[in-house]
Short mmCIF file of C-alpha atoms in Angstrom, two decimals:
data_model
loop_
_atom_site.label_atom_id
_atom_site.label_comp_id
_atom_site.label_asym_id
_atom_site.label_seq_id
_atom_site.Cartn_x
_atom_site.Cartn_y
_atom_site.Cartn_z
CA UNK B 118 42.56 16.15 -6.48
CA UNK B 119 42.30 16.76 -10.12
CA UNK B 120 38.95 14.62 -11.38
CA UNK B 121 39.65 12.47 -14.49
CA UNK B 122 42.83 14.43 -15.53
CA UNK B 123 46.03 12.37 -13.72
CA UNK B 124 44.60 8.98 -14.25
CA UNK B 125 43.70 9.60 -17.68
CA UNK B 126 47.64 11.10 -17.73
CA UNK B 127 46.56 13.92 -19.22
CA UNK B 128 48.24 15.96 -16.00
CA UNK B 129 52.03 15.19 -15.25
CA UNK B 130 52.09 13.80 -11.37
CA UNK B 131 54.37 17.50 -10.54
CA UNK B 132 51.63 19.70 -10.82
CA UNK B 133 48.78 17.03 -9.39
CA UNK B 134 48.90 18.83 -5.83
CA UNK B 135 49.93 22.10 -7.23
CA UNK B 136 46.70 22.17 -9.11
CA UNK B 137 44.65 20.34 -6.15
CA UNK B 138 45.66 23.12 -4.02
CA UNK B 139 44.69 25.86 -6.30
CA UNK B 140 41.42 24.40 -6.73
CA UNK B 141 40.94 24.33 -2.79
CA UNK B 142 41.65 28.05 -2.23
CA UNK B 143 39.26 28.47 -5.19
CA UNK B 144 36.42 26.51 -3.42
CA UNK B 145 36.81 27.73 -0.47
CA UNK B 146 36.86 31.42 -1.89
CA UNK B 147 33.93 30.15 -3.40
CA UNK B 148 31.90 28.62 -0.37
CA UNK B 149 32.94 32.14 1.64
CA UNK B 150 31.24 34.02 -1.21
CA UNK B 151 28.26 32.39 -1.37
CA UNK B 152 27.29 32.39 2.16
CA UNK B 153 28.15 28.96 2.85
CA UNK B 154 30.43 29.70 6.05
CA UNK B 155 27.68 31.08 7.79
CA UNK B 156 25.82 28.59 10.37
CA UNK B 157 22.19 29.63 9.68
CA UNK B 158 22.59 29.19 5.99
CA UNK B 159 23.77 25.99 6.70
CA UNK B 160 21.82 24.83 9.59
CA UNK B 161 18.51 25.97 7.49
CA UNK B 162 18.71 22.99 5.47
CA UNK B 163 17.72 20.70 8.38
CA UNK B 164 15.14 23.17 9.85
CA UNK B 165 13.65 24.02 6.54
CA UNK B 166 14.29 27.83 5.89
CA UNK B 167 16.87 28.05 3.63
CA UNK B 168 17.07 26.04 0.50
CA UNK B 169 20.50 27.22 -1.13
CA UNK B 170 22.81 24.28 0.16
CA UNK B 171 20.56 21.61 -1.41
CA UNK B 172 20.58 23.53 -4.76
CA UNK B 173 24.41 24.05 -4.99
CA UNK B 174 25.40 20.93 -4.35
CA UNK B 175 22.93 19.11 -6.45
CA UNK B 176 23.29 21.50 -9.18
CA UNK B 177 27.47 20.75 -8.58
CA UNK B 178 26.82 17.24 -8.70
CA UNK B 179 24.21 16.92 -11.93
CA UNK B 180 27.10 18.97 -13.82
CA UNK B 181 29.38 16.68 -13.09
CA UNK B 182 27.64 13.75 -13.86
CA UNK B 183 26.44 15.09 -17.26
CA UNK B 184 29.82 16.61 -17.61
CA UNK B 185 31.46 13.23 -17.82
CA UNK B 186 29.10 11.30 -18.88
CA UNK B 187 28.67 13.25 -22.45
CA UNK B 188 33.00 12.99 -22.34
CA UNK B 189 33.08 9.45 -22.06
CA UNK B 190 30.82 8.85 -25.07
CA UNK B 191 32.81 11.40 -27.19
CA UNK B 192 35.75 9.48 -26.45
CA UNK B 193 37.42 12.54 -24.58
CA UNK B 194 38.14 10.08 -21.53
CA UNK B 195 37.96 6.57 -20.58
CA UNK B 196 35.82 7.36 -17.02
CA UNK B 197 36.48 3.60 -15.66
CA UNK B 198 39.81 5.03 -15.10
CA UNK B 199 39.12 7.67 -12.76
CA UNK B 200 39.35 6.45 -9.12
CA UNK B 201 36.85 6.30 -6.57
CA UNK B 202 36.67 4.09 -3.45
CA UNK B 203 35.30 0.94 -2.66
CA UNK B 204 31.87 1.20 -1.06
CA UNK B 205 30.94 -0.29 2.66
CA UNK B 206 27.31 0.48 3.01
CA UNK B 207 26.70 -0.05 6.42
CA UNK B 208 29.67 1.95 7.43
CA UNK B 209 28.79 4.60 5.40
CA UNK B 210 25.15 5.28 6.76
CA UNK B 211 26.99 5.17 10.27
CA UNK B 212 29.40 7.82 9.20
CA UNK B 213 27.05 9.85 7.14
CA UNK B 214 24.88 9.70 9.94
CA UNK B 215 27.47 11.14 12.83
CA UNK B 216 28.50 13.99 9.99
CA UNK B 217 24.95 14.86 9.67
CA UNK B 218 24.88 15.29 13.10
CA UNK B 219 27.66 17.20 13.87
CA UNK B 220 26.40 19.55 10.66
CA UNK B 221 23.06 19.81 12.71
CA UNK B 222 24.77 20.73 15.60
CA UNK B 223 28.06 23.03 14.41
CA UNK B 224 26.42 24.39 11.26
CA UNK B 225 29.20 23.26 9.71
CA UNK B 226 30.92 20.65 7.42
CA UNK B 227 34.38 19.47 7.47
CA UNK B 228 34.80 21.72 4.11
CA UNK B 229 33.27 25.03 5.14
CA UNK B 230 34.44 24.73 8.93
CA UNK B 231 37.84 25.50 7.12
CA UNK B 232 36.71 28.10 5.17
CA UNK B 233 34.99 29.74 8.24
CA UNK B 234 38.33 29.29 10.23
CA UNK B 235 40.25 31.39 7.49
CA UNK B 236 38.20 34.29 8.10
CA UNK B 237 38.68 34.34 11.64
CA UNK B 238 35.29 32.52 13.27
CA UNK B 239 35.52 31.20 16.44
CA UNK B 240 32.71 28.65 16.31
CA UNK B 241 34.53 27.07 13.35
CA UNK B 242 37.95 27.34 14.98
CA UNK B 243 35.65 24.91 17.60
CA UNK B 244 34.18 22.93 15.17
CA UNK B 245 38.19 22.16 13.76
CA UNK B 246 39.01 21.40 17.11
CA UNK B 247 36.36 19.02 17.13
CA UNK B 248 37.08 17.31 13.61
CA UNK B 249 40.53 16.59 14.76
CA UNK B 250 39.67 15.10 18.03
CA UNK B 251 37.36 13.03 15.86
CA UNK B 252 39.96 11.92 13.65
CA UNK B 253 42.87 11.15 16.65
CA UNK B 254 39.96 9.62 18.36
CA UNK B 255 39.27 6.84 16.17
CA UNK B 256 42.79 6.54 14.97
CA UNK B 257 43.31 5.46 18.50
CA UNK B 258 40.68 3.54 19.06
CA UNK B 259 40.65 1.57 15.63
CA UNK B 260 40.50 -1.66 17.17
CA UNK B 261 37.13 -1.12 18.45
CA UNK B 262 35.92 0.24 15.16
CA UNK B 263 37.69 -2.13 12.47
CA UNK B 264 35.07 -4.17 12.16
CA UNK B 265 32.94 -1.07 11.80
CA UNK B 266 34.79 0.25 8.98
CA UNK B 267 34.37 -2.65 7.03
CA UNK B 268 30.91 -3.61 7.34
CA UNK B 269 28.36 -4.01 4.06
CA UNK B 270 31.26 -4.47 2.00
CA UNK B 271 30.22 -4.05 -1.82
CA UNK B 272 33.20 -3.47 -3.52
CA UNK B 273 33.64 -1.01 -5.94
CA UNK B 274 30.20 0.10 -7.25
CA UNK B 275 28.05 2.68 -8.77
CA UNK B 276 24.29 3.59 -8.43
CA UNK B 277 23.47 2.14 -12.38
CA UNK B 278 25.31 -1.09 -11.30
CA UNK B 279 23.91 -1.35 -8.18
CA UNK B 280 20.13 -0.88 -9.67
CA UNK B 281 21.06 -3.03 -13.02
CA UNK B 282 20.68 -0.18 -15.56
CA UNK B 283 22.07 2.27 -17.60
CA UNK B 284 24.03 5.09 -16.87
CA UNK B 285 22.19 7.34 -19.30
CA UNK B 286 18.82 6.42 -17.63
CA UNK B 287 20.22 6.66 -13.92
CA UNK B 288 21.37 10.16 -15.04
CA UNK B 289 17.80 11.06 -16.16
CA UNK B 290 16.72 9.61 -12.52
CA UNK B 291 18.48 11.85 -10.83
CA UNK B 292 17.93 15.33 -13.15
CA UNK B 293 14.40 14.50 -12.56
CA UNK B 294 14.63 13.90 -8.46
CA UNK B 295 17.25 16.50 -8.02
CA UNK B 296 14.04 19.15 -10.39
CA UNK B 297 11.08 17.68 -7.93
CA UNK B 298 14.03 18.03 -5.15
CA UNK B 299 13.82 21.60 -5.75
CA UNK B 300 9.89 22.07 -5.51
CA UNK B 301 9.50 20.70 -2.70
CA UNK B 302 12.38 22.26 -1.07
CA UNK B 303 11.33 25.36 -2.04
CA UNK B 304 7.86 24.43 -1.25
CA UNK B 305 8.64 23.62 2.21
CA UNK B 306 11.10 26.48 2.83
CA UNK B 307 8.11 28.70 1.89
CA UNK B 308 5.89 27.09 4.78
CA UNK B 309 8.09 27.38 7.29
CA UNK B 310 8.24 31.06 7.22
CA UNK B 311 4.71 31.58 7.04
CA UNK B 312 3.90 29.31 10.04
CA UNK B 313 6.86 29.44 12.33
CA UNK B 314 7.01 31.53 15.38
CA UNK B 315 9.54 34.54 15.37
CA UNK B 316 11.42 35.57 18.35
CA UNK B 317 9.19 38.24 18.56
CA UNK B 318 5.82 36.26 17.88
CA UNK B 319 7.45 33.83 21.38
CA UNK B 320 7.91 37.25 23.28
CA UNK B 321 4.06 38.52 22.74
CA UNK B 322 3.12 35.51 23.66
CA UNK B 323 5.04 35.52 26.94
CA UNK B 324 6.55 32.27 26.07
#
């Protein structure tokens, strides 16, 4: 909920889901303010019009990674402490996969289907519905997907470990793809609305 803080103990465990809940409204406030609960803003990553999603959340995640990587090396915290999971490869490009699909589809992710609920929209109040029959689903039906879950089992791993090198030159890696990232989003966003058909471009047509 809280990064680095409550492993490093620098949080006492009371006010871990206090905090974790504040920052939730926050984000959410955030995502409703920014657009990001609206479907065509969120579709128009995967059909090339609108490049804002891709920006945020590689801008959110290079600022994190700097973030922490300049406060381990000052000695401000000891980031082997902070948890993340264990990685299962193969499961994961299965799930990412059937998310990505669903986003396609509901113009929405788990995250701003929430924040879309809380102001009311019906489509997310679907989407939810959705999510949770996902969730029930496989709960009861793990036995067919246990196997599933597991498989490509790497343990727990990072990108620099994975490739064999350094954290400080994975970080420059990814500033410099998320920068080229950006181009040729932007690139591509521009194309699309000079070449695509409008509704009204379909209509003269008599298409």
């Amino acid at each position: 909920m809280t990064g680095p803080l409550y492993p490093q103990e620098l949080l006492n465990p009371e006010y871990n889901l206090l905090i974790g809940f504040l920052i939730g409204i926050g984000f959410g406030f955030l995502l409703e303010a920014s657009g990001f609960t609206n479907t065509r803003k969120l579709a128009g990553v995967f059909y090339g019009y609108d490049t804002t999603v891709i920006k945020v959340f590689f801008t959110a995640a290079l600022t994190a990674l700097i973030g922490l990587f300049f406060m381990h090396h000052l000695g401000w915290i000891d980031i082997y402490k902070t948890f993340y999971p264990k990685t299962f490869w193969i499961a994961t490009l299965v799930g990412g996969g059937i998310m990505g699909l669903g986003f396609v589809i509901g113009g929405f992710c788990p995250g701003t289907s929430l924040s879309a609920a809380s102001t009311g929209k019906i489509d997310a109040w679907a989407f939810l519905a959705g999510v949770f029959l996902g969730i029930f689903g496989f709960i009861f039906t793990y036995d067919l997907w246990k196997d599933l879950r597991v498989a490509g089992k790497m343990g727990v791993v990072n990108f620099p470990q994975w490739l064999g090198i350094r954290e400080g030159l994975w970080i420059f890696l990814f500033t410099a793809m998320a920068v080229v990232s950006y181009v040729l989003y932007d690139k591509w966003a521009d194309w699309w609305k000079k070449n695509r058909l409008t509704r009204e471009d379909i209509d003269d047509l008599g298409l």
